[in-house]
Amino acid sequence: MSTQTEGQELASWARMLADATRATVCLALLDGRAWTATELARLAKVSRPTISEHLNLLVDGGLLREVRQGRHRYVQLAGPDTAELIEGLAALAPRRTEVANSLSAVSKRDAFARARTCYDHLAGKLGVALADAMTERGLLDWSDGITLTPEGSAWLDDLGIVLEGRNGRPAVRSCLDVTERRPHIAGAVGAALCSHALREGWVTHIPGGRALKVTGSVREFGLGVGVIRELQP
Amino acid sequence: MSTQTEGQELASWARMLADATRATVCLALLDGRAWTATELARLAKVSRPTISEHLNLLVDGGLLREVRQGRHRYVQLAGPDTAELIEGLAALAPRRTEVANSLSAVSKRDAFARARTCYDHLAGKLGVALADAMTERGLLDWSDGITLTPEGSAWLDDLGIVLEGRNGRPAVRSCLDVTERRPHIAGAVGAALCSHALREGWVTHIPGGRALKVTGSVREFGLGVGVIRELQP
DNA sequence: CCGACAGTTCGGTGCCGGCCTAACCGACCG
DNA sequence: CGGTCGGTTAGGCCGGCACCGAACTGTCGG
């Protein structure tokens, strides 16, 4: 366990993200969807052979998981833990001041900050507000890590939410929000809440990104009207 | 805020750690001390010109801070936040199964797991046990992030611990323990507790690493005898 | 002053890795 | 079956960068 061999491992791991193309891919994959190789090539503005090599590297490194279907190679983050890892890093990495000049860029960024998906759960002001509301109503217990209280479980039942097959995944996990810098809800419950909200139409995807449009129905989540107003343009 | 430019930033940041030599340096610096360039060159087994370039890169990148004194160039982690970042990454990076074969390696690793410093605070079983004990006695409040309760502040006073000049640093912060995978206490309080324990001789450095020798006096921290016995060889 | 020592600058070398084009394989589709 | 399209393989190019030795700057101690 010399510092040197440790260094080797840390470095070889960091190298996976130390390339602009690969980093772009991983960031894109944070939307939780499976992308095809060509889609990613177009996104990262490189040729298909190039993206192919990068994907090999990331899959071999265990960061990505792939599914071959016919002539397509679908690739996605290896799992929730991997997603958390990328998320965390992106949140930690010192952010250079980003200048949003054009009007459309500004509104886009605002929408992103208001509400979006983060891998498979809700994030942005919406995600943080949801976590706050749940805490306030005694649905979450933060005393030791973070857990769902009995009231929390009952609440999920009321909403008709069932946690489907989570193999060993923690029911609820906190995840540092990239824009808010405060925790929001991840884990199996986070995923279930997100898919429920989408299924019920409480939030809908804004095409071309991870940003979400928030409807008044999110009050079903126990959010106050004032909060909800802030989540809308 | 395109995914592409984000990728650039994440990548350029990750590149700092994507070299075995630089990673080794950062890991070594986790002990919180300031090292000279030559020491690091010897540790990483590279020439002095080479280490000089690496240090330039890390300092420019904001990961390291340097102090020039006479003909020496002392370098250390830029700050607590940077240390947390490296720590976090090292904890997250998938660990290959490390085989400790020799007897001395085993006992070394055990000592490291039992008690050590982590940047400027206590870690290992000791760190986690301390956090547990403080929580149990109502000195810490985990309901919103983590804070010191009034009882906690009083306890610090009793021990004669004063928090010196912490410019904007959170009083108490939780930090994921690399070996235990459970939180221990960092932040200004963590640093104060650590330096107090060292000053009082409750723990002492085992030469040649970050590992600590634990004496019975740590009961002053409110640890049970059973716990303390586990912390000793 | 004159060595000894810490660190840097400079030039040069070698290699690795990211990228491309061209050619190929295999799946799907009329 | 022939065309199209997604993906991979092969080969070659280029740039960057990690490294070193040698020479230089600057500091400290006799």
mmCIF file with all atom_site columns, C-alpha atoms (C1' of nucleotides) in Angstrom, chain B residues 36-38 48-49 52-53 68 71-73, chain C residues 3-12 18:
data_model
loop_
_atom_site.group_PDB
_atom_site.id
_atom_site.type_symbol
_atom_site.label_atom_id
_atom_site.label_alt_id
_atom_site.label_comp_id
_atom_site.label_asym_id
_atom_site.label_entity_id
_atom_site.label_seq_id
_atom_site.pdbx_PDB_ins_code
_atom_site.Cartn_x
_atom_site.Cartn_y
_atom_site.Cartn_z
_atom_site.occupancy
_atom_site.B_iso_or_equiv
_atom_site.pdbx_formal_charge
_atom_site.auth_seq_id
_atom_site.auth_comp_id
_atom_site.auth_asym_id
_atom_site.auth_atom_id
_atom_site.pdbx_PDB_model_num
ATOM 1  C CA    . THR B 1 36 ? 9.912  20.299 -0.298  1.00 0.00 ? 36 THR B CA    1
ATOM 2  C CA    . ALA B 1 37 ? 10.323 19.648 -3.985  1.00 0.00 ? 37 ALA B CA    1
ATOM 3  C CA    . THR B 1 38 ? 13.276 17.330 -3.487  1.00 0.00 ? 38 THR B CA    1
ATOM 4  C CA    . ARG B 1 48 ? 14.195 17.303 -9.690  1.00 0.00 ? 48 ARG B CA    1
ATOM 5  C CA    . PRO B 1 49 ? 13.518 19.066 -12.984 1.00 0.00 ? 49 PRO B CA    1
ATOM 6  C CA    . SER B 1 52 ? 9.534  21.029 -10.576 1.00 0.00 ? 52 SER B CA    1
ATOM 7  C CA    . GLU B 1 53 ? 7.393  21.035 -13.697 1.00 0.00 ? 53 GLU B CA    1
ATOM 8  C CA    . ARG B 1 68 ? 9.173  29.842 -0.757  1.00 0.00 ? 68 ARG B CA    1
ATOM 9  C CA    . ARG B 1 71 ? 16.328 28.068 -1.217  1.00 0.00 ? 71 ARG B CA    1
ATOM 10 C CA    . HIS B 1 72 ? 13.433 25.764 -0.377  1.00 0.00 ? 72 HIS B CA    1
ATOM 11 C CA    . ARG B 1 73 ? 10.123 25.457 -2.134  1.00 0.00 ? 73 ARG B CA    1
ATOM 12 C "C1'" . DG  C 2 3  ? 31.966 24.770 -2.071  1.00 0.00 ? 3  DG  C "C1'" 1
ATOM 13 C "C1'" . DA  C 2 4  ? 27.552 22.433 -1.275  1.00 0.00 ? 4  DA  C "C1'" 1
ATOM 14 C "C1'" . DC  C 2 5  ? 22.970 22.281 -2.053  1.00 0.00 ? 5  DC  C "C1'" 1
ATOM 15 C "C1'" . DA  C 2 6  ? 17.902 23.516 -3.622  1.00 0.00 ? 6  DA  C "C1'" 1
ATOM 16 C "C1'" . DG  C 2 7  ? 15.573 24.597 -7.418  1.00 0.00 ? 7  DG  C "C1'" 1
ATOM 17 C "C1'" . DT  C 2 8  ? 14.934 26.145 -12.322 1.00 0.00 ? 8  DT  C "C1'" 1
ATOM 18 C "C1'" . DT  C 2 9  ? 15.701 26.639 -17.313 1.00 0.00 ? 9  DT  C "C1'" 1
ATOM 19 C "C1'" . DC  C 2 10 ? 16.835 24.664 -21.602 1.00 0.00 ? 10 DC  C "C1'" 1
ATOM 20 C "C1'" . DG  C 2 11 ? 17.253 21.510 -25.165 1.00 0.00 ? 11 DG  C "C1'" 1
ATOM 21 C "C1'" . DG  C 2 12 ? 16.386 17.066 -26.669 1.00 0.00 ? 12 DG  C "C1'" 1
ATOM 22 C "C1'" . DG  C 2 18 ? -6.154 11.133 -29.827 1.00 0.00 ? 18 DG  C "C1'" 1
#
